[in-house]
Amino acid sequence: MFKRYQLKNYDFKLVLFLLLISIIGIMAVGSADSSLQQKQIAGVALGMVLMVIVSVIDYSWLLRLYWLYYVSSIGMLVAVLIWGEEVNGATRWINIPHLFQFQPSEITKILLILFYAQFIIKNRERLNTFRILSLCVLLMLPAVVLLYMEPNLSTTILYCILFCVLMFVGGISYRIIGAILAVAVPAFAVLLYLVMQPGQTLIRGYQLTRILAWLNPEQYADTEAYQQLNSVMAIGSGQLWGKGLNNNVITSVKNGNFISEAETDFIFTVVGEELGFVGSCAVIILLFLIALECISIARQSKDLAGTIIASGMAAIIGFQSFMNIAVTTMIMPNTGIPLPFVSYGLTSLVSLFIGMGFVLNVRLQRKKNY
């Protein structure tokens, strides 16, 4: 379970990146809603402690419990639909009265990475057979379907992307990838066409409206596109250095409450308006460096399981960051997903730190030729 590690192999550079992005997150959340800042600080502190603890436990030993991780993941997602608390038309939270509430989908992301890391390595020689590939897909389907039913389309998309990354890193054949793309690309085009048809039932009405608002923002300027248009205006108004954190500027979009969920889904808007282009670039660069460091660690891993864990975390950081920032800058339709280590949300924050703890342990056990 515990091994003797050399301190020189500990990735202090990655820890520094995580600390810096978390500090920016604490400041941004405090500016968006001062009542939440102490909770964000507590979340970072707890996350850091758990990350350090996980980082010194042999991940190979923890992966032995991979079926427990899978059953727990699906169980939590089922529990959300049964006992979850509905907020803004979506059921994503489980509330433990007088104790805490948490979002199982954030924890499940990490658990599924651990599950597939062990499952793939146990079936590595047969990964490209129809039986194992089908089993991999079938095991992922319950999580995707349950998420879609919440509904949580953005995280559903992220899960699908994560699954593709895990399978690619696991060693799926390029011929199979080519065959899948040959089917998937036309199928996606047909699906998009069907979704845009009147009376379709593939996606919910509000989801279709968000797509239409993204395509025709002027037409929906006072309704569905309102928040994204304000977000773009706020980011642009920050100019080079921003208006300053916790400012009292009358023209501030955030101060005028023109952005809802500023502390979570639209936290990048706060960063752009109050820290300007410089602050926005700092956030993007730090997230990029964290993902890049995870990829570097994946390349140095002693085994395939470690490579999958580090690559999976890189995928979460990279794609989730892109999706969040793309929404706030109106590059893609509005969909709620937190910005890693910056948005308020203790479940997401602590889960990501635990995931990075696994990455740090992969680094501690890297191949000796590095």
PDB file of C-alpha atoms in Angstrom, residues 82-368:
ATOM      1  CA  ILE A  82     -34.272   8.657  -6.767  1.00  0.00           C
ATOM      2  CA  TRP A  83     -33.347  10.945  -3.872  1.00  0.00           C
ATOM      3  CA  GLY A  84     -31.655  13.859  -5.626  1.00  0.00           C
ATOM      4  CA  GLU A  85     -32.557  17.484  -5.072  1.00  0.00           C
ATOM      5  CA  GLU A  86     -33.974  19.329  -8.076  1.00  0.00           C
ATOM      6  CA  VAL A  87     -32.465  22.731  -8.826  1.00  0.00           C
ATOM      7  CA  ASN A  88     -33.455  24.819 -11.874  1.00  0.00           C
ATOM      8  CA  GLY A  89     -35.191  21.859 -13.508  1.00  0.00           C
ATOM      9  CA  ALA A  90     -32.250  19.457 -13.110  1.00  0.00           C
ATOM     10  CA  THR A  91     -31.621  16.782 -10.488  1.00  0.00           C
ATOM     11  CA  ARG A  92     -27.870  16.619  -9.895  1.00  0.00           C
ATOM     12  CA  TRP A  93     -27.342  16.845  -6.142  1.00  0.00           C
ATOM     13  CA  ILE A  94     -27.763  14.497  -3.201  1.00  0.00           C
ATOM     14  CA  ASN A  95     -28.484  16.351   0.019  1.00  0.00           C
ATOM     15  CA  ILE A  96     -27.579  14.771   3.360  1.00  0.00           C
ATOM     16  CA  PRO A  97     -29.777  16.728   5.832  1.00  0.00           C
ATOM     17  CA  HIS A  98     -27.867  18.858   8.350  1.00  0.00           C
ATOM     18  CA  LEU A  99     -24.521  17.596   6.983  1.00  0.00           C
ATOM     19  CA  PHE A 100     -23.648  18.376   3.355  1.00  0.00           C
ATOM     20  CA  GLN A 101     -24.685  17.965  -0.249  1.00  0.00           C
ATOM     21  CA  PHE A 102     -22.598  16.639  -3.104  1.00  0.00           C
ATOM     22  CA  GLN A 103     -22.752  16.104  -6.861  1.00  0.00           C
ATOM     23  CA  PRO A 104     -22.102  12.422  -7.710  1.00  0.00           C
ATOM     24  CA  SER A 105     -21.284  13.108 -11.372  1.00  0.00           C
ATOM     25  CA  GLU A 106     -18.097  14.933 -10.315  1.00  0.00           C
ATOM     26  CA  ILE A 107     -16.930  12.014  -8.156  1.00  0.00           C
ATOM     27  CA  THR A 108     -17.900   9.478 -10.825  1.00  0.00           C
ATOM     28  CA  LYS A 109     -15.514  11.059 -13.351  1.00  0.00           C
ATOM     29  CA  ILE A 110     -12.544  10.123 -11.180  1.00  0.00           C
ATOM     30  CA  LEU A 111     -13.874   6.682 -10.253  1.00  0.00           C
ATOM     31  CA  LEU A 112     -14.493   5.752 -13.888  1.00  0.00           C
ATOM     32  CA  ILE A 113     -10.925   6.676 -14.803  1.00  0.00           C
ATOM     33  CA  LEU A 114      -9.672   4.343 -12.073  1.00  0.00           C
ATOM     34  CA  PHE A 115     -12.058   1.587 -13.170  1.00  0.00           C
ATOM     35  CA  TYR A 116     -11.064   1.709 -16.830  1.00  0.00           C
ATOM     36  CA  ALA A 117      -7.362   1.985 -15.962  1.00  0.00           C
ATOM     37  CA  GLN A 118      -7.533  -1.428 -14.296  1.00  0.00           C
ATOM     38  CA  PHE A 119     -10.128  -2.957 -16.644  1.00  0.00           C
ATOM     39  CA  ILE A 120      -8.128  -2.079 -19.750  1.00  0.00           C
ATOM     40  CA  ILE A 121      -4.822  -3.298 -18.351  1.00  0.00           C
ATOM     41  CA  LYS A 122      -6.427  -6.625 -17.390  1.00  0.00           C
ATOM     42  CA  ASN A 123      -7.798  -7.026 -20.915  1.00  0.00           C
ATOM     43  CA  ARG A 124      -4.964  -5.335 -22.781  1.00  0.00           C
ATOM     44  CA  GLU A 125      -4.199  -8.246 -25.091  1.00  0.00           C
ATOM     45  CA  ARG A 126      -7.870  -8.595 -26.082  1.00  0.00           C
ATOM     46  CA  LEU A 127      -8.806  -4.912 -26.135  1.00  0.00           C
ATOM     47  CA  ASN A 128      -9.322  -4.836 -29.907  1.00  0.00           C
ATOM     48  CA  THR A 129     -11.656  -7.831 -29.943  1.00  0.00           C
ATOM     49  CA  PHE A 130     -15.369  -7.298 -30.464  1.00  0.00           C
ATOM     50  CA  ARG A 131     -16.211  -8.822 -27.084  1.00  0.00           C
ATOM     51  CA  ILE A 132     -13.983  -6.540 -24.986  1.00  0.00           C
ATOM     52  CA  LEU A 133     -14.762  -3.397 -26.992  1.00  0.00           C
ATOM     53  CA  SER A 134     -18.471  -4.079 -26.669  1.00  0.00           C
ATOM     54  CA  LEU A 135     -18.058  -4.692 -22.950  1.00  0.00           C
ATOM     55  CA  CYS A 136     -16.194  -1.387 -22.531  1.00  0.00           C
ATOM     56  CA  VAL A 137     -19.024   0.481 -24.259  1.00  0.00           C
ATOM     57  CA  LEU A 138     -21.758  -1.376 -22.351  1.00  0.00           C
ATOM     58  CA  LEU A 139     -20.087  -0.610 -19.024  1.00  0.00           C
ATOM     59  CA  MET A 140     -19.983   3.095 -19.903  1.00  0.00           C
ATOM     60  CA  LEU A 141     -23.588   3.298 -21.117  1.00  0.00           C
ATOM     61  CA  PRO A 142     -25.301   3.296 -17.680  1.00  0.00           C
ATOM     62  CA  ALA A 143     -23.312   6.341 -16.532  1.00  0.00           C
ATOM     63  CA  VAL A 144     -24.009   8.218 -19.778  1.00  0.00           C
ATOM     64  CA  VAL A 145     -27.734   7.396 -19.778  1.00  0.00           C
ATOM     65  CA  LEU A 146     -28.187   8.238 -16.095  1.00  0.00           C
ATOM     66  CA  LEU A 147     -26.427  11.584 -16.577  1.00  0.00           C
ATOM     67  CA  TYR A 148     -28.561  12.401 -19.592  1.00  0.00           C
ATOM     68  CA  MET A 149     -31.682  11.661 -17.557  1.00  0.00           C
ATOM     69  CA  GLU A 150     -30.775  14.194 -14.806  1.00  0.00           C
ATOM     70  CA  PRO A 151     -30.564  16.051 -17.304  1.00  0.00           C
ATOM     71  CA  ASN A 152     -26.879  17.007 -17.529  1.00  0.00           C
ATOM     72  CA  LEU A 153     -26.003  17.198 -21.215  1.00  0.00           C
ATOM     73  CA  SER A 154     -22.663  18.988 -20.783  1.00  0.00           C
ATOM     74  CA  THR A 155     -21.271  16.369 -18.391  1.00  0.00           C
ATOM     75  CA  THR A 156     -22.725  13.611 -20.594  1.00  0.00           C
ATOM     76  CA  ILE A 157     -20.681  14.979 -23.495  1.00  0.00           C
ATOM     77  CA  LEU A 158     -17.604  15.213 -21.256  1.00  0.00           C
ATOM     78  CA  TYR A 159     -18.034  11.569 -20.184  1.00  0.00           C
ATOM     79  CA  CYS A 160     -18.186  10.487 -23.829  1.00  0.00           C
ATOM     80  CA  ILE A 161     -15.017  12.447 -24.618  1.00  0.00           C
ATOM     81  CA  LEU A 162     -13.295  10.997 -21.543  1.00  0.00           C
ATOM     82  CA  PHE A 163     -14.259   7.465 -22.596  1.00  0.00           C
ATOM     83  CA  CYS A 164     -12.802   8.023 -26.070  1.00  0.00           C
ATOM     84  CA  VAL A 165      -9.537   9.300 -24.567  1.00  0.00           C
ATOM     85  CA  LEU A 166      -9.262   6.336 -22.185  1.00  0.00           C
ATOM     86  CA  MET A 167      -9.835   3.851 -25.012  1.00  0.00           C
ATOM     87  CA  PHE A 168      -7.355   5.617 -27.289  1.00  0.00           C
ATOM     88  CA  VAL A 169      -4.646   5.677 -24.622  1.00  0.00           C
ATOM     89  CA  GLY A 170      -5.501   2.089 -23.702  1.00  0.00           C
ATOM     90  CA  GLY A 171      -4.385   0.981 -27.154  1.00  0.00           C
ATOM     91  CA  ILE A 172      -7.436   0.714 -29.379  1.00  0.00           C
ATOM     92  CA  SER A 173      -6.471  -0.047 -32.989  1.00  0.00           C
ATOM     93  CA  TYR A 174      -6.251   2.828 -35.476  1.00  0.00           C
ATOM     94  CA  ARG A 175      -8.279   0.761 -37.942  1.00  0.00           C
ATOM     95  CA  ILE A 176     -11.091   0.532 -35.417  1.00  0.00           C
ATOM     96  CA  ILE A 177     -10.833   4.283 -34.759  1.00  0.00           C
ATOM     97  CA  GLY A 178     -11.099   4.942 -38.500  1.00  0.00           C
ATOM     98  CA  ALA A 179     -14.132   2.658 -38.814  1.00  0.00           C
ATOM     99  CA  ILE A 180     -15.849   4.340 -35.859  1.00  0.00           C
ATOM    100  CA  LEU A 181     -15.203   7.811 -37.281  1.00  0.00           C
ATOM    101  CA  ALA A 182     -16.523   6.713 -40.690  1.00  0.00           C
ATOM    102  CA  VAL A 183     -19.818   5.889 -38.984  1.00  0.00           C
ATOM    103  CA  ALA A 184     -19.856   8.526 -36.235  1.00  0.00           C
ATOM    104  CA  VAL A 185     -19.279  11.646 -38.370  1.00  0.00           C
ATOM    105  CA  PRO A 186     -22.233  11.067 -40.762  1.00  0.00           C
ATOM    106  CA  ALA A 187     -24.363   9.883 -37.823  1.00  0.00           C
ATOM    107  CA  PHE A 188     -23.618  13.118 -35.951  1.00  0.00           C
ATOM    108  CA  ALA A 189     -24.576  15.169 -39.019  1.00  0.00           C
ATOM    109  CA  VAL A 190     -27.874  13.278 -39.305  1.00  0.00           C
ATOM    110  CA  LEU A 191     -28.483  13.680 -35.555  1.00  0.00           C
ATOM    111  CA  LEU A 192     -27.860  17.414 -35.756  1.00  0.00           C
ATOM    112  CA  TYR A 193     -30.294  17.666 -38.662  1.00  0.00           C
ATOM    113  CA  LEU A 194     -32.975  15.734 -36.750  1.00  0.00           C
ATOM    114  CA  VAL A 195     -32.472  17.844 -33.624  1.00  0.00           C
ATOM    115  CA  MET A 196     -33.178  21.014 -35.576  1.00  0.00           C
ATOM    116  CA  GLN A 197     -36.498  19.704 -36.882  1.00  0.00           C
ATOM    117  CA  PRO A 198     -39.802  20.963 -35.359  1.00  0.00           C
ATOM    118  CA  GLY A 199     -41.375  18.537 -32.918  1.00  0.00           C
ATOM    119  CA  GLN A 200     -38.192  16.513 -32.314  1.00  0.00           C
ATOM    120  CA  THR A 201     -37.920  14.609 -29.015  1.00  0.00           C
ATOM    121  CA  LEU A 202     -34.213  13.770 -28.979  1.00  0.00           C
ATOM    122  CA  ILE A 203     -33.320  16.700 -26.738  1.00  0.00           C
ATOM    123  CA  ARG A 204     -35.390  18.834 -24.383  1.00  0.00           C
ATOM    124  CA  GLY A 205     -36.983  22.071 -25.511  1.00  0.00           C
ATOM    125  CA  TYR A 206     -34.723  24.346 -23.487  1.00  0.00           C
ATOM    126  CA  GLN A 207     -31.642  22.587 -24.885  1.00  0.00           C
ATOM    127  CA  LEU A 208     -32.803  23.194 -28.448  1.00  0.00           C
ATOM    128  CA  THR A 209     -33.543  26.820 -27.595  1.00  0.00           C
ATOM    129  CA  ARG A 210     -29.980  27.237 -26.317  1.00  0.00           C
ATOM    130  CA  ILE A 211     -28.616  25.927 -29.620  1.00  0.00           C
ATOM    131  CA  LEU A 212     -30.867  28.266 -31.573  1.00  0.00           C
ATOM    132  CA  ALA A 213     -29.841  31.177 -29.334  1.00  0.00           C
ATOM    133  CA  TRP A 214     -26.199  30.393 -30.044  1.00  0.00           C
ATOM    134  CA  LEU A 215     -26.839  30.330 -33.800  1.00  0.00           C
ATOM    135  CA  ASN A 216     -29.037  33.474 -33.757  1.00  0.00           C
ATOM    136  CA  PRO A 217     -28.046  35.503 -30.676  1.00  0.00           C
ATOM    137  CA  GLU A 218     -29.731  38.702 -31.871  1.00  0.00           C
ATOM    138  CA  GLN A 219     -33.085  36.951 -32.064  1.00  0.00           C
ATOM    139  CA  TYR A 220     -32.748  35.677 -28.485  1.00  0.00           C
ATOM    140  CA  ALA A 221     -30.904  38.679 -27.060  1.00  0.00           C
ATOM    141  CA  ASP A 222     -33.473  39.223 -24.280  1.00  0.00           C
ATOM    142  CA  THR A 223     -33.991  35.548 -23.443  1.00  0.00           C
ATOM    143  CA  GLU A 224     -31.697  32.541 -23.921  1.00  0.00           C
ATOM    144  CA  ALA A 225     -28.732  34.477 -25.366  1.00  0.00           C
ATOM    145  CA  TYR A 226     -28.965  37.210 -22.718  1.00  0.00           C
ATOM    146  CA  GLN A 227     -26.453  35.731 -20.309  1.00  0.00           C
ATOM    147  CA  GLN A 228     -23.849  34.766 -22.895  1.00  0.00           C
ATOM    148  CA  LEU A 229     -24.043  38.154 -24.626  1.00  0.00           C
ATOM    149  CA  ASN A 230     -23.524  39.857 -21.265  1.00  0.00           C
ATOM    150  CA  SER A 231     -20.629  37.522 -20.549  1.00  0.00           C
ATOM    151  CA  VAL A 232     -18.873  38.438 -23.780  1.00  0.00           C
ATOM    152  CA  MET A 233     -19.466  42.145 -23.071  1.00  0.00           C
ATOM    153  CA  ALA A 234     -18.094  41.769 -19.524  1.00  0.00           C
ATOM    154  CA  ILE A 235     -14.939  39.967 -20.649  1.00  0.00           C
ATOM    155  CA  GLY A 236     -14.319  42.556 -23.335  1.00  0.00           C
ATOM    156  CA  SER A 237     -14.857  45.432 -20.909  1.00  0.00           C
ATOM    157  CA  GLY A 238     -12.027  44.140 -18.723  1.00  0.00           C
ATOM    158  CA  GLN A 239      -9.547  45.200 -21.422  1.00  0.00           C
ATOM    159  CA  LEU A 240      -5.874  44.591 -20.515  1.00  0.00           C
ATOM    160  CA  TRP A 241      -5.746  44.708 -16.711  1.00  0.00           C
ATOM    161  CA  GLY A 242      -9.414  44.486 -15.742  1.00  0.00           C
ATOM    162  CA  LYS A 243     -11.539  46.584 -13.394  1.00  0.00           C
ATOM    163  CA  GLY A 244     -10.077  45.016 -10.254  1.00  0.00           C
ATOM    164  CA  LEU A 245     -11.409  42.393  -7.879  1.00  0.00           C
ATOM    165  CA  ASN A 246     -14.291  43.407  -5.585  1.00  0.00           C
ATOM    166  CA  ASN A 247     -14.665  46.705  -7.426  1.00  0.00           C
ATOM    167  CA  ASN A 248     -17.638  49.054  -7.094  1.00  0.00           C
ATOM    168  CA  VAL A 249     -17.671  50.141 -10.735  1.00  0.00           C
ATOM    169  CA  ILE A 250     -21.236  50.997 -11.756  1.00  0.00           C
ATOM    170  CA  THR A 251     -20.699  49.732 -15.311  1.00  0.00           C
ATOM    171  CA  SER A 252     -19.634  46.288 -14.076  1.00  0.00           C
ATOM    172  CA  VAL A 253     -21.791  43.541 -15.580  1.00  0.00           C
ATOM    173  CA  LYS A 254     -21.240  41.405 -12.494  1.00  0.00           C
ATOM    174  CA  ASN A 255     -22.165  44.196 -10.075  1.00  0.00           C
ATOM    175  CA  GLY A 256     -25.331  44.837 -12.030  1.00  0.00           C
ATOM    176  CA  ASN A 257     -26.349  41.164 -11.611  1.00  0.00           C
ATOM    177  CA  PHE A 258     -26.570  40.687 -15.360  1.00  0.00           C
ATOM    178  CA  ILE A 259     -24.828  37.317 -15.004  1.00  0.00           C
ATOM    179  CA  SER A 260     -26.405  34.497 -13.006  1.00  0.00           C
ATOM    180  CA  GLU A 261     -24.261  31.665 -11.599  1.00  0.00           C
ATOM    181  CA  ALA A 262     -21.259  33.993 -11.750  1.00  0.00           C
ATOM    182  CA  GLU A 263     -19.462  31.985  -9.063  1.00  0.00           C
ATOM    183  CA  THR A 264     -19.822  28.654 -10.918  1.00  0.00           C
ATOM    184  CA  ASP A 265     -20.531  28.267 -14.639  1.00  0.00           C
ATOM    185  CA  PHE A 266     -19.622  31.881 -15.507  1.00  0.00           C
ATOM    186  CA  ILE A 267     -16.640  32.363 -13.205  1.00  0.00           C
ATOM    187  CA  PHE A 268     -14.422  33.042 -16.249  1.00  0.00           C
ATOM    188  CA  THR A 269     -16.613  36.071 -16.922  1.00  0.00           C
ATOM    189  CA  VAL A 270     -15.640  37.444 -13.502  1.00  0.00           C
ATOM    190  CA  VAL A 271     -11.980  36.749 -14.241  1.00  0.00           C
ATOM    191  CA  GLY A 272     -12.184  38.472 -17.623  1.00  0.00           C
ATOM    192  CA  GLU A 273     -13.985  41.553 -16.345  1.00  0.00           C
ATOM    193  CA  GLU A 274     -12.025  42.053 -13.133  1.00  0.00           C
ATOM    194  CA  LEU A 275      -8.560  40.717 -14.033  1.00  0.00           C
ATOM    195  CA  GLY A 276      -8.673  41.594 -17.724  1.00  0.00           C
ATOM    196  CA  PHE A 277      -6.840  39.978 -20.605  1.00  0.00           C
ATOM    197  CA  VAL A 278      -3.796  39.348 -18.418  1.00  0.00           C
ATOM    198  CA  GLY A 279      -5.806  37.502 -15.770  1.00  0.00           C
ATOM    199  CA  SER A 280      -7.731  35.515 -18.373  1.00  0.00           C
ATOM    200  CA  CYS A 281      -4.494  34.436 -20.039  1.00  0.00           C
ATOM    201  CA  ALA A 282      -3.045  33.485 -16.650  1.00  0.00           C
ATOM    202  CA  VAL A 283      -5.998  31.155 -15.993  1.00  0.00           C
ATOM    203  CA  ILE A 284      -5.836  29.603 -19.464  1.00  0.00           C
ATOM    204  CA  ILE A 285      -2.054  29.133 -19.311  1.00  0.00           C
ATOM    205  CA  LEU A 286      -2.173  27.553 -15.847  1.00  0.00           C
ATOM    206  CA  LEU A 287      -4.905  25.106 -16.874  1.00  0.00           C
ATOM    207  CA  PHE A 288      -2.957  24.304 -20.033  1.00  0.00           C
ATOM    208  CA  LEU A 289       0.232  23.698 -18.035  1.00  0.00           C
ATOM    209  CA  ILE A 290      -1.616  21.417 -15.594  1.00  0.00           C
ATOM    210  CA  ALA A 291      -3.012  19.341 -18.464  1.00  0.00           C
ATOM    211  CA  LEU A 292       0.391  19.310 -20.175  1.00  0.00           C
ATOM    212  CA  GLU A 293       2.107  18.166 -16.984  1.00  0.00           C
ATOM    213  CA  CYS A 294      -0.414  15.325 -16.655  1.00  0.00           C
ATOM    214  CA  ILE A 295       0.408  14.248 -20.235  1.00  0.00           C
ATOM    215  CA  SER A 296       4.135  14.393 -19.442  1.00  0.00           C
ATOM    216  CA  ILE A 297       3.583  12.212 -16.372  1.00  0.00           C
ATOM    217  CA  ALA A 298       1.511   9.799 -18.473  1.00  0.00           C
ATOM    218  CA  ARG A 299       4.470   9.334 -20.818  1.00  0.00           C
ATOM    219  CA  GLN A 300       6.771   8.562 -17.893  1.00  0.00           C
ATOM    220  CA  SER A 301       4.446   6.070 -16.201  1.00  0.00           C
ATOM    221  CA  LYS A 302       5.773   2.671 -15.198  1.00  0.00           C
ATOM    222  CA  ASP A 303       2.702   0.918 -16.677  1.00  0.00           C
ATOM    223  CA  LEU A 304      -0.375   1.392 -18.838  1.00  0.00           C
ATOM    224  CA  ALA A 305      -2.670   1.917 -15.838  1.00  0.00           C
ATOM    225  CA  GLY A 306      -0.660   4.948 -14.730  1.00  0.00           C
ATOM    226  CA  THR A 307      -0.675   6.285 -18.284  1.00  0.00           C
ATOM    227  CA  ILE A 308      -4.479   5.994 -18.439  1.00  0.00           C
ATOM    228  CA  ILE A 309      -4.946   7.701 -15.055  1.00  0.00           C
ATOM    229  CA  ALA A 310      -2.734  10.680 -15.925  1.00  0.00           C
ATOM    230  CA  SER A 311      -4.165  10.968 -19.454  1.00  0.00           C
ATOM    231  CA  GLY A 312      -7.716  10.794 -18.106  1.00  0.00           C
ATOM    232  CA  MET A 313      -7.051  13.648 -15.706  1.00  0.00           C
ATOM    233  CA  ALA A 314      -5.439  15.650 -18.518  1.00  0.00           C
ATOM    234  CA  ALA A 315      -8.587  15.091 -20.595  1.00  0.00           C
ATOM    235  CA  ILE A 316     -10.863  16.279 -17.784  1.00  0.00           C
ATOM    236  CA  ILE A 317      -8.817  19.431 -17.177  1.00  0.00           C
ATOM    237  CA  GLY A 318      -8.359  20.210 -20.862  1.00  0.00           C
ATOM    238  CA  PHE A 319     -11.815  19.525 -22.282  1.00  0.00           C
ATOM    239  CA  GLN A 320     -13.759  20.785 -19.262  1.00  0.00           C
ATOM    240  CA  SER A 321     -11.772  24.032 -19.296  1.00  0.00           C
ATOM    241  CA  PHE A 322     -12.395  24.451 -23.019  1.00  0.00           C
ATOM    242  CA  MET A 323     -16.138  23.837 -22.645  1.00  0.00           C
ATOM    243  CA  ASN A 324     -16.508  26.303 -19.774  1.00  0.00           C
ATOM    244  CA  ILE A 325     -14.511  29.077 -21.448  1.00  0.00           C
ATOM    245  CA  ALA A 326     -16.190  28.398 -24.815  1.00  0.00           C
ATOM    246  CA  VAL A 327     -19.607  28.974 -23.227  1.00  0.00           C
ATOM    247  CA  THR A 328     -18.593  32.244 -21.549  1.00  0.00           C
ATOM    248  CA  THR A 329     -17.094  33.528 -24.818  1.00  0.00           C
ATOM    249  CA  MET A 330     -20.048  32.213 -26.888  1.00  0.00           C
ATOM    250  CA  ILE A 331     -17.962  29.797 -28.931  1.00  0.00           C
ATOM    251  CA  MET A 332     -20.490  27.057 -28.107  1.00  0.00           C
ATOM    252  CA  PRO A 333     -24.087  26.944 -26.798  1.00  0.00           C
ATOM    253  CA  ASN A 334     -24.787  27.666 -23.154  1.00  0.00           C
ATOM    254  CA  THR A 335     -24.326  24.605 -20.977  1.00  0.00           C
ATOM    255  CA  GLY A 336     -23.412  24.445 -17.329  1.00  0.00           C
ATOM    256  CA  ILE A 337     -20.035  22.982 -16.471  1.00  0.00           C
ATOM    257  CA  PRO A 338     -17.513  24.256 -13.867  1.00  0.00           C
ATOM    258  CA  LEU A 339     -14.076  25.635 -14.649  1.00  0.00           C
ATOM    259  CA  PRO A 340     -11.567  23.273 -12.960  1.00  0.00           C
ATOM    260  CA  PHE A 341     -10.089  24.606  -9.690  1.00  0.00           C
ATOM    261  CA  VAL A 342     -11.652  28.047 -10.308  1.00  0.00           C
ATOM    262  CA  SER A 343     -15.438  27.638 -10.128  1.00  0.00           C
ATOM    263  CA  TYR A 344     -17.194  27.338  -6.792  1.00  0.00           C
ATOM    264  CA  GLY A 345     -18.298  23.777  -6.080  1.00  0.00           C
ATOM    265  CA  LEU A 346     -16.696  21.713  -3.347  1.00  0.00           C
ATOM    266  CA  THR A 347     -17.517  18.322  -4.894  1.00  0.00           C
ATOM    267  CA  SER A 348     -15.806  19.240  -8.149  1.00  0.00           C
ATOM    268  CA  LEU A 349     -12.888  20.882  -6.377  1.00  0.00           C
ATOM    269  CA  VAL A 350     -12.144  18.057  -3.936  1.00  0.00           C
ATOM    270  CA  SER A 351     -12.677  15.351  -6.592  1.00  0.00           C
ATOM    271  CA  LEU A 352     -10.201  17.019  -8.932  1.00  0.00           C
ATOM    272  CA  PHE A 353      -7.605  17.293  -6.167  1.00  0.00           C
ATOM    273  CA  ILE A 354      -8.021  13.587  -5.382  1.00  0.00           C
ATOM    274  CA  GLY A 355      -7.579  12.813  -9.075  1.00  0.00           C
ATOM    275  CA  MET A 356      -4.388  14.892  -9.125  1.00  0.00           C
ATOM    276  CA  GLY A 357      -3.211  12.922  -6.080  1.00  0.00           C
ATOM    277  CA  PHE A 358      -3.313   9.784  -8.232  1.00  0.00           C
ATOM    278  CA  VAL A 359      -1.376  11.599 -10.948  1.00  0.00           C
ATOM    279  CA  LEU A 360       1.287  12.626  -8.432  1.00  0.00           C
ATOM    280  CA  ASN A 361       1.633   8.999  -7.320  1.00  0.00           C
ATOM    281  CA  VAL A 362       2.055   7.934 -10.937  1.00  0.00           C
ATOM    282  CA  ARG A 363       4.882  10.481 -11.128  1.00  0.00           C
ATOM    283  CA  LEU A 364       6.493   9.131  -7.946  1.00  0.00           C
ATOM    284  CA  GLN A 365       6.651   5.674  -9.525  1.00  0.00           C
ATOM    285  CA  ARG A 366       7.822   6.774 -12.964  1.00  0.00           C
ATOM    286  CA  LYS A 367      10.114   4.643 -15.089  1.00  0.00           C
ATOM    287  CA  LYS A 368      13.693   4.616 -13.875  1.00  0.00           C
TER     288      LYS A 368
END
